[in-house]
Coordinates of C-alpha atoms in Angstrom, one line a residue:
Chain A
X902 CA -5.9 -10.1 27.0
X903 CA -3.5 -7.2 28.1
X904 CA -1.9 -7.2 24.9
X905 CA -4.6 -7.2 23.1
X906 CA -5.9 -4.0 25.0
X907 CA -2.5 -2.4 23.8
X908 CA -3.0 -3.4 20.1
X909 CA -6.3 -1.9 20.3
X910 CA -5.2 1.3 21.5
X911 CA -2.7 1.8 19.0
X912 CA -5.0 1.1 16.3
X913 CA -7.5 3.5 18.0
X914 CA -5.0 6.1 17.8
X915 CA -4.2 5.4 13.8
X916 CA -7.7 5.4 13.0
X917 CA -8.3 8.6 15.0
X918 CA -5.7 10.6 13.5
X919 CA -6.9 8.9 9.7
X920 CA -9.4 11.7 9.6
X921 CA -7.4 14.4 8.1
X922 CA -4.8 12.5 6.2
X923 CA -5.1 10.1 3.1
X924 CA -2.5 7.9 1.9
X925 CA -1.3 7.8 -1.8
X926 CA -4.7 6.8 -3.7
X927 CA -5.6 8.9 -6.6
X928 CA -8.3 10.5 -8.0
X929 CA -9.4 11.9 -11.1
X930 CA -12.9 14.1 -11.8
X931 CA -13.7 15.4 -15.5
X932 CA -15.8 18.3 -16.8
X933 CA -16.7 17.6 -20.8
X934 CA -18.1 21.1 -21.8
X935 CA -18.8 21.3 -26.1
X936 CA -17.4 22.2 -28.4
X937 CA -16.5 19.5 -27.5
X938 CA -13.4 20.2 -24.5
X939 CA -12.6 17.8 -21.9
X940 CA -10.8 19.2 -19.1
X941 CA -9.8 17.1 -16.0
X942 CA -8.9 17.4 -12.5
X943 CA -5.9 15.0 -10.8
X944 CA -5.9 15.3 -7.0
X945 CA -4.4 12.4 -4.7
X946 CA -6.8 11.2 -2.3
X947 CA -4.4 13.5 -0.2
X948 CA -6.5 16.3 -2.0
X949 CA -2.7 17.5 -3.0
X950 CA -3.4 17.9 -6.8
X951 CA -0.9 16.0 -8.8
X952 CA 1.3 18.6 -9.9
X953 CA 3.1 18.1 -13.6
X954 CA 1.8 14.9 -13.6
X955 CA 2.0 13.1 -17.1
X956 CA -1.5 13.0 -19.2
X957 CA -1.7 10.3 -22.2
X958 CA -4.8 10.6 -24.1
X959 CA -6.3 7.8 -25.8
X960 CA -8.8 7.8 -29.0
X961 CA -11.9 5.7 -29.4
X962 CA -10.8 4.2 -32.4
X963 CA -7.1 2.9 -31.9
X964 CA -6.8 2.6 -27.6
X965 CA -3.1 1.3 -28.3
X966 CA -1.5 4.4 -29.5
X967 CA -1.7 7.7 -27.5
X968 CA -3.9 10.5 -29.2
X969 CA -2.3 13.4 -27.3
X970 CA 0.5 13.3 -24.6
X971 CA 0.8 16.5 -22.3
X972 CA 1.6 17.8 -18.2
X973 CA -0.9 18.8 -15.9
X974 CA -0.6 21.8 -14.8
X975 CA 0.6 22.8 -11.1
X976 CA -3.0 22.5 -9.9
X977 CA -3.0 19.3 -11.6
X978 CA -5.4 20.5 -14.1
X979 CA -5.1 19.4 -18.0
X980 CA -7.5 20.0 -21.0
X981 CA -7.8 19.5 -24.1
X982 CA -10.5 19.1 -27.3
X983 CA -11.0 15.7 -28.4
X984 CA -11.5 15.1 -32.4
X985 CA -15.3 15.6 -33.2
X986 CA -15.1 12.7 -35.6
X987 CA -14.1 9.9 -33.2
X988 CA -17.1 9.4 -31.3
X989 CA -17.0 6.7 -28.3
X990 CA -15.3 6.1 -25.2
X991 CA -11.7 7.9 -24.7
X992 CA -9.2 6.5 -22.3
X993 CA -7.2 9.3 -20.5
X994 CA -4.0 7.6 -18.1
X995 CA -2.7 10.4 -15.6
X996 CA 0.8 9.3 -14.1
X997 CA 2.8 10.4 -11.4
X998 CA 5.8 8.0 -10.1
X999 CA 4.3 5.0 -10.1
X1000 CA 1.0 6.5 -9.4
X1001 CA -1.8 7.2 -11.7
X1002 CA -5.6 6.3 -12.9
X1003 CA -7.5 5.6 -15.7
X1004 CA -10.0 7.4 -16.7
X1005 CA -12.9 6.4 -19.3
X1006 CA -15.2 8.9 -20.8
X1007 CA -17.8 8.1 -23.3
X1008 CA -18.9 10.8 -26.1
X1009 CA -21.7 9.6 -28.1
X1010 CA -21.7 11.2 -31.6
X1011 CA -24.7 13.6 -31.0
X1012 CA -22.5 15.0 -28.5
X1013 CA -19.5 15.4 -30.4
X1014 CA -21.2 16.6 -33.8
X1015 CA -24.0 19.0 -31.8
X1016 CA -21.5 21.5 -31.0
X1017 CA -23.7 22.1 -27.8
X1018 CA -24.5 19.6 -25.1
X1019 CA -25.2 18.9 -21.7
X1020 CA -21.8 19.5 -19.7
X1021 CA -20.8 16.0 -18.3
X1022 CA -19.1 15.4 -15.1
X1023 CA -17.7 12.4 -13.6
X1024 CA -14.7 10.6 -12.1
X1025 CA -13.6 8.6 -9.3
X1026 CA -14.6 10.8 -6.3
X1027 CA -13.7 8.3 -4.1
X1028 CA -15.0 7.4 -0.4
X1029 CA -16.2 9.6 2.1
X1030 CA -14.4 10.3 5.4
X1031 CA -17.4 8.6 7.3
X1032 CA -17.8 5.6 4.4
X1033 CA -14.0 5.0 5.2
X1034 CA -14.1 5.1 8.5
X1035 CA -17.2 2.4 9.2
X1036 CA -15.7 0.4 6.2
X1037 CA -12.4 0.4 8.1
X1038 CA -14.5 -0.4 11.6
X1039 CA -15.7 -3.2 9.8
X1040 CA -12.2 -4.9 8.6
X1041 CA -10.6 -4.1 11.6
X1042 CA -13.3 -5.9 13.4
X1043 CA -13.1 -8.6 11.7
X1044 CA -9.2 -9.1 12.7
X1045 CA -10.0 -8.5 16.3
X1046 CA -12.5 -11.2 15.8
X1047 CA -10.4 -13.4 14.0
X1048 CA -7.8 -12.7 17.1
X1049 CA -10.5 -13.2 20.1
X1050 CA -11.2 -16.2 18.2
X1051 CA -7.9 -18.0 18.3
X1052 CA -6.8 -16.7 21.8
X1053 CA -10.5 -18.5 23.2
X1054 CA -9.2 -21.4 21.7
X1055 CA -6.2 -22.2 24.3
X1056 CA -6.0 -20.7 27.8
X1057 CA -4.1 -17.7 27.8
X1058 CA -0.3 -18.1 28.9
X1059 CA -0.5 -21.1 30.8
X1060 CA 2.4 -23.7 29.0
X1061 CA 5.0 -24.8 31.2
X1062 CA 7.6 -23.3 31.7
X1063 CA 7.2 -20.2 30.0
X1064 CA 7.7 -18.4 33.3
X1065 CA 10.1 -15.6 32.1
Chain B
X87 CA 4.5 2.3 -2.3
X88 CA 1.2 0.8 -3.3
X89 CA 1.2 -0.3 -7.2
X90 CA -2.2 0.7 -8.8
X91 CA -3.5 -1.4 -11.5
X92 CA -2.7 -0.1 -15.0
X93 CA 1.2 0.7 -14.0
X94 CA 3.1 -2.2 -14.8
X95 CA 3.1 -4.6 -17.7
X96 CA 0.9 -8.2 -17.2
X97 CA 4.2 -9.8 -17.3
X98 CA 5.4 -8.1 -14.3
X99 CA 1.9 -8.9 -12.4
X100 CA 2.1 -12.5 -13.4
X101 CA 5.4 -12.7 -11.6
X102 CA 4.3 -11.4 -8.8
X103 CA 1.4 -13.2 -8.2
X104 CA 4.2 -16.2 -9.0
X105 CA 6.5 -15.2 -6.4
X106 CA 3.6 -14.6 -3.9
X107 CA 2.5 -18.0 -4.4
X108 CA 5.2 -19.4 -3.8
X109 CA 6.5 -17.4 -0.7
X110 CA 2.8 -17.8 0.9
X111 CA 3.8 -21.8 0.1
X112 CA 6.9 -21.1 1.8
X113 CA 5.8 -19.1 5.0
X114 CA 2.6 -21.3 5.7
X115 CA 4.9 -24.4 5.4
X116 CA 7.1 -22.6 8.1
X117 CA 4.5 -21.7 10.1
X118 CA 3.0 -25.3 10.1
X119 CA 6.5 -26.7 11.4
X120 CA 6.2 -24.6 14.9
X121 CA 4.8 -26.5 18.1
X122 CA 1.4 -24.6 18.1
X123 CA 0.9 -22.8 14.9
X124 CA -2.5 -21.4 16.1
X125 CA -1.1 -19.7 19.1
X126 CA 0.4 -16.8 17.0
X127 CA -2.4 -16.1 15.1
X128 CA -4.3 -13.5 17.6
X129 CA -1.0 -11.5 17.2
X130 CA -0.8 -11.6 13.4
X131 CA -4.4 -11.3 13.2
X132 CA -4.1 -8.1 15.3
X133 CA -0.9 -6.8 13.4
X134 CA -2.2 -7.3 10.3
X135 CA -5.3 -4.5 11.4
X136 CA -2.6 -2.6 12.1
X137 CA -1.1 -2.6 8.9
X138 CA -4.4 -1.9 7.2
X139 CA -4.9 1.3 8.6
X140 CA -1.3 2.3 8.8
X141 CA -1.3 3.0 4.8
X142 CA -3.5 5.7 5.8
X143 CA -1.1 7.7 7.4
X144 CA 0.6 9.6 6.1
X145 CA 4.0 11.5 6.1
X146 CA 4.3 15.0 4.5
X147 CA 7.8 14.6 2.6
X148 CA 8.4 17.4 0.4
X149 CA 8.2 17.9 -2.3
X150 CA 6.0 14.8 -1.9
X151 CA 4.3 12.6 1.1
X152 CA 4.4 9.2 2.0
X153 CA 2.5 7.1 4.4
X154 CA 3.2 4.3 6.4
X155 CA 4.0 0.5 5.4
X156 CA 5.0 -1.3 8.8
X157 CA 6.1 -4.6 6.9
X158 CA 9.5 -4.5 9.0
X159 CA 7.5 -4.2 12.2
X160 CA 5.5 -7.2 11.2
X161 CA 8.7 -9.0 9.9
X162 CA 10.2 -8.4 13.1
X163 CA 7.2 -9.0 15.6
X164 CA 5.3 -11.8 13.5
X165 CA 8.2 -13.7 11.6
X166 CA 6.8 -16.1 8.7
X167 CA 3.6 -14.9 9.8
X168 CA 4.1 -11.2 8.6
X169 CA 3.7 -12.8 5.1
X170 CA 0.4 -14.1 4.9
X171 CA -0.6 -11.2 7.2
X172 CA 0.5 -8.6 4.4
X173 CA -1.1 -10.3 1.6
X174 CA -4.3 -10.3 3.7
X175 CA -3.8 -6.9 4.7
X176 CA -3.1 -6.0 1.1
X177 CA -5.6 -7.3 -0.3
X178 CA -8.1 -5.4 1.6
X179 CA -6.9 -2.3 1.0
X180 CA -6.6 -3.0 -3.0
X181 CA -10.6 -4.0 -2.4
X182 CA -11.7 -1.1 0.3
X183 CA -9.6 2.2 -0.8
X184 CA -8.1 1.2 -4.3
X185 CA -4.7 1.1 -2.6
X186 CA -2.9 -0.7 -4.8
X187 CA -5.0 -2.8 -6.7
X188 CA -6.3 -7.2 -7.4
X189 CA -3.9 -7.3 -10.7
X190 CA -0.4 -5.6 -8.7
X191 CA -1.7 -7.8 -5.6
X192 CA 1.0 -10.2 -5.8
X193 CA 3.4 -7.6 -7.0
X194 CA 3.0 -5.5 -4.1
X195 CA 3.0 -8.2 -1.6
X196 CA 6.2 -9.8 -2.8
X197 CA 7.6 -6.2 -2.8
X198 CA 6.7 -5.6 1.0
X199 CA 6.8 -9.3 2.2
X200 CA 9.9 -10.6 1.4
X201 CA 11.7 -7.4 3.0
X202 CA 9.2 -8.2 6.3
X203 CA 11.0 -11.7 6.1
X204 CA 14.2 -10.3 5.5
X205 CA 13.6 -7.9 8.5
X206 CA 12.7 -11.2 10.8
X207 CA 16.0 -13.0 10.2
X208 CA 17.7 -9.9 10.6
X209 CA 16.0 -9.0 14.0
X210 CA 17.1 -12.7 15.0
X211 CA 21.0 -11.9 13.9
X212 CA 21.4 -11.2 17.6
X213 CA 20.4 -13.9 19.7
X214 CA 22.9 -15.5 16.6
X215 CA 25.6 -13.2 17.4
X216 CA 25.2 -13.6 21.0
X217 CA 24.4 -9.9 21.7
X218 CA 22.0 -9.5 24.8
X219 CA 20.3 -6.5 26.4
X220 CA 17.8 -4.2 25.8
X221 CA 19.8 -2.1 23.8
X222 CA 20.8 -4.4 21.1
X223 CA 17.6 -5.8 21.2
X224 CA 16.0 -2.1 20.2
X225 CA 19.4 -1.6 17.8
X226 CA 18.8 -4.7 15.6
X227 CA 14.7 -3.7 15.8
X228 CA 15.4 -0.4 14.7
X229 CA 17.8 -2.4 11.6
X230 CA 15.1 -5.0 10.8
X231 CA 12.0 -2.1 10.8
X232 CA 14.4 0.5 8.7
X233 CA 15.4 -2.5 5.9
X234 CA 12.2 -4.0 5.7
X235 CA 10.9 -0.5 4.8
X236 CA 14.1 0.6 2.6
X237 CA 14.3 -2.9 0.6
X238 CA 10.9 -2.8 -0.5
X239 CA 11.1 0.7 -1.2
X240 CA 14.0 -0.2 -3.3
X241 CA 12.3 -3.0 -5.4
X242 CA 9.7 -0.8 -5.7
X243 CA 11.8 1.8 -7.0
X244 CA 13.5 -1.4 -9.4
X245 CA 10.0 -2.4 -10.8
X246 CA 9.2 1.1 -11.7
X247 CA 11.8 2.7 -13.1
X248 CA 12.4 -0.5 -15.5
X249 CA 8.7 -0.6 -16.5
X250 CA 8.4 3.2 -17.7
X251 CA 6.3 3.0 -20.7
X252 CA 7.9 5.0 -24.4
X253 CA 4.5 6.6 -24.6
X254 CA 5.4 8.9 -21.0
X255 CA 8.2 11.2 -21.3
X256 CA 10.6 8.8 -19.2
X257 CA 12.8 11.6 -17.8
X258 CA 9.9 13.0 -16.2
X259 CA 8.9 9.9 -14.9
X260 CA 12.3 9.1 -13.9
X261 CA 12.8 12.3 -11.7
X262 CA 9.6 11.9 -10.4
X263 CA 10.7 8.1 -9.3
X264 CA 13.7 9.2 -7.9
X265 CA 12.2 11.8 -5.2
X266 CA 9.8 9.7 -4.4
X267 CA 12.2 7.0 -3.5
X268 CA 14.1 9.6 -1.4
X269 CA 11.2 10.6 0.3
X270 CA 10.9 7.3 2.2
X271 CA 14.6 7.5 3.6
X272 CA 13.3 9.3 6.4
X273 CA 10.3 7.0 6.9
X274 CA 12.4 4.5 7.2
X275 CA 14.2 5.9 10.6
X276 CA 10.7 6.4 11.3
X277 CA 9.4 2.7 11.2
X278 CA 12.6 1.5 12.2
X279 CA 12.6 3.3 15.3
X280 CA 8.2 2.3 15.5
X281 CA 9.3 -0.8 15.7
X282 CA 12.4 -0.4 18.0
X283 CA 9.6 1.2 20.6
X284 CA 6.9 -1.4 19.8
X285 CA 9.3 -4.4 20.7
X286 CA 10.9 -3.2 23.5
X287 CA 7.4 -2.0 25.0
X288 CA 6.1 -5.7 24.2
X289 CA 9.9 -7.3 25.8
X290 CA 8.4 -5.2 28.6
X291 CA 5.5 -6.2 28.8
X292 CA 4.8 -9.7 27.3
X293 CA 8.3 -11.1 26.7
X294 CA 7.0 -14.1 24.6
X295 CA 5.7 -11.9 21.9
X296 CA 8.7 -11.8 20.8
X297 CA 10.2 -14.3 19.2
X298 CA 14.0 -15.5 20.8

């Protein structure tokens, strides 16, 4: 049971210092303002923005081919103005060492040809701080079931001649 | 260190999952040959929490951060069982935080549990070379905590760099690979010397945690 006590309080400590750091996720949010522009937003779930981080842009009607190819900026912003004639869903990839998101944002032709519009946001905001931490509670519980479980099974360090 | 979806070509998934197959195949076979395979399972159950939250911290690198893997602690500490620990491990933090992802599962967990078995065998070098104490014993922990990390940050570094699509401006990328590789040289005197401290507490502690 003692060393399962120790575990524990190591994982304690993980999870309690999890609050302020993120690992390497990533996460993209869009603003689509007309006539038509899209610009977009690349942070890691860090919140570090990703900084010159390759942007390939993708048109509706040929998703094989990049439309556009640029560099966010060092706030890892990027922008540009889609072609008004190619209503439907564009495909931005933002990229960063192995590291990146896609990002899908549909334009429906009366908002492409209106020249006004509702401004659209989206994107992957990710988790909350609190969502993480009681979806991580849950998992972890689950192991320390899954360990309780098996250590019930056979009475705890009692095989001959283990005495060390 | 974590592979999103949409990074690598389906070829490269499709051998992963392939090679995770068949090390899972491998490492439960392993496992089944030991005199209780049950009794180790509280401890990999309980290490494999451990390495589910450690991807959360992280390690501020500049120009860049990394966070913490722990596959050469659980090589060392768990043995075969650090395999199917990882891939559990792996798979729900692909599911919960989009840490990797379902499609670079196998990728990812051949690129971290291989090294973790690597790790093992290494950790074991010194009851083979006959080297005893407490300070050996934290030496070739250190070793098997450092490579695990360092080996998978190489094939990581392998997978990506020969993968960069013609559409990205592959320089760029390249550079961008390249310090991020760097940056986990001095994670990996970090986790090897984790899991230097973590074994010796445990030889302390609970000597048959460890496997002799």
């Amino acid at each position: 049971m003692r060393r399962i006590i120790i575990l524990l309080l190591l994982l304690v400590i993980a999870l309690g210092s999890a609050g302020a750091v993120w690992a390497h996720g990533v996460k993209i949010t869009y603003t689509v303002t007309f006539s038509p522009t899209i610009a977009i937003e690349a942070a890691y779930d860090t919140g570090e923005p990703m900084a010159n981080a390759q942007v390939i842009v993708y048109a509706p009607d040929d998703p094989k081919t990049p439309w556009l190819t640029g560099e966010c900026d060092d706030d890892g912003r990027f922008s540009f103005s889609p072609d008004p004639s190619k209503p439907g869903t564009w495909e931005i990839q933002v990229r960063q060492a192995g590291h990146g998101e896609w990002l899908k944002i549909p334009l429906d032709e009366e908002m492409m040809q209106s020249g006004q519009g509702v401004v659209t946001e989206g994107g992957d905001e990710g988790f909350s701080t609190a969502q993480i931490v009681l979806m991580s509670a849950c998992v972890i519980w689950g192991f320390v079931g899954t360990a309780l479980f098996f250590q019930s099974r056979r009475p705890p360090a009692q095989e001959p001649g283990e005495a060390a | 260190m974590h592979i999103p979806d949409g990074i690598l070509p389906a070829e490269v998934c499709i051998a992963g999952y392939a090679v995770t197959g068949a090390a899972t195949w491998y490492a439960l076979r392993q496992i089944d040959r030991e005199a209780d395979p049950y009794a180790a399972v509280p401890k990999a159950s309980l290490l494999t929490a451990a390495f589910f939250v450690a991807s959360w911290i992280h390690i501020p690198v500049p120009p860049t951060s990394v966070h913490l893997v722990l596959n050469g602690l659980l090589g060392v500490v768990l043995g075969y069982y650090a395999f199917p620990a990882i891939l559990i491990g792996l798979f729900f933090q692909a599911v919960m935080f989009q840490h990797g992802g379902l499609t670079t599962l196998g990728v990812n967990t051949a690129m971290m549990g291989l090294p973790a078995l690597l790790a093992y065998h290494l950790f074991r070098l010194q009851h083979r070379l006959g080297l005893h104490g407490p300070r050996w014993t934290g030496a070739f922990a250190f070793a098997g905590g450092a490579a695990g990390l360092g080996i998978a940050a190489l094939i990581a570094f392998t997978l990506l760099i020969t993968t960069i699509p013609a559409d990205l401006d592959v320089q760029a990328e390249q550079e961008a690979i390249y310090a991020l590789t760097l940056a986990h040289v001095p994670l990996m005197v970090l986790e090897g010397a984790f899991t230097a401290m973590v074994v010796l507490y445990l030889q302390r502690v609970k000597p048959e945690l460890i496997a002799s």
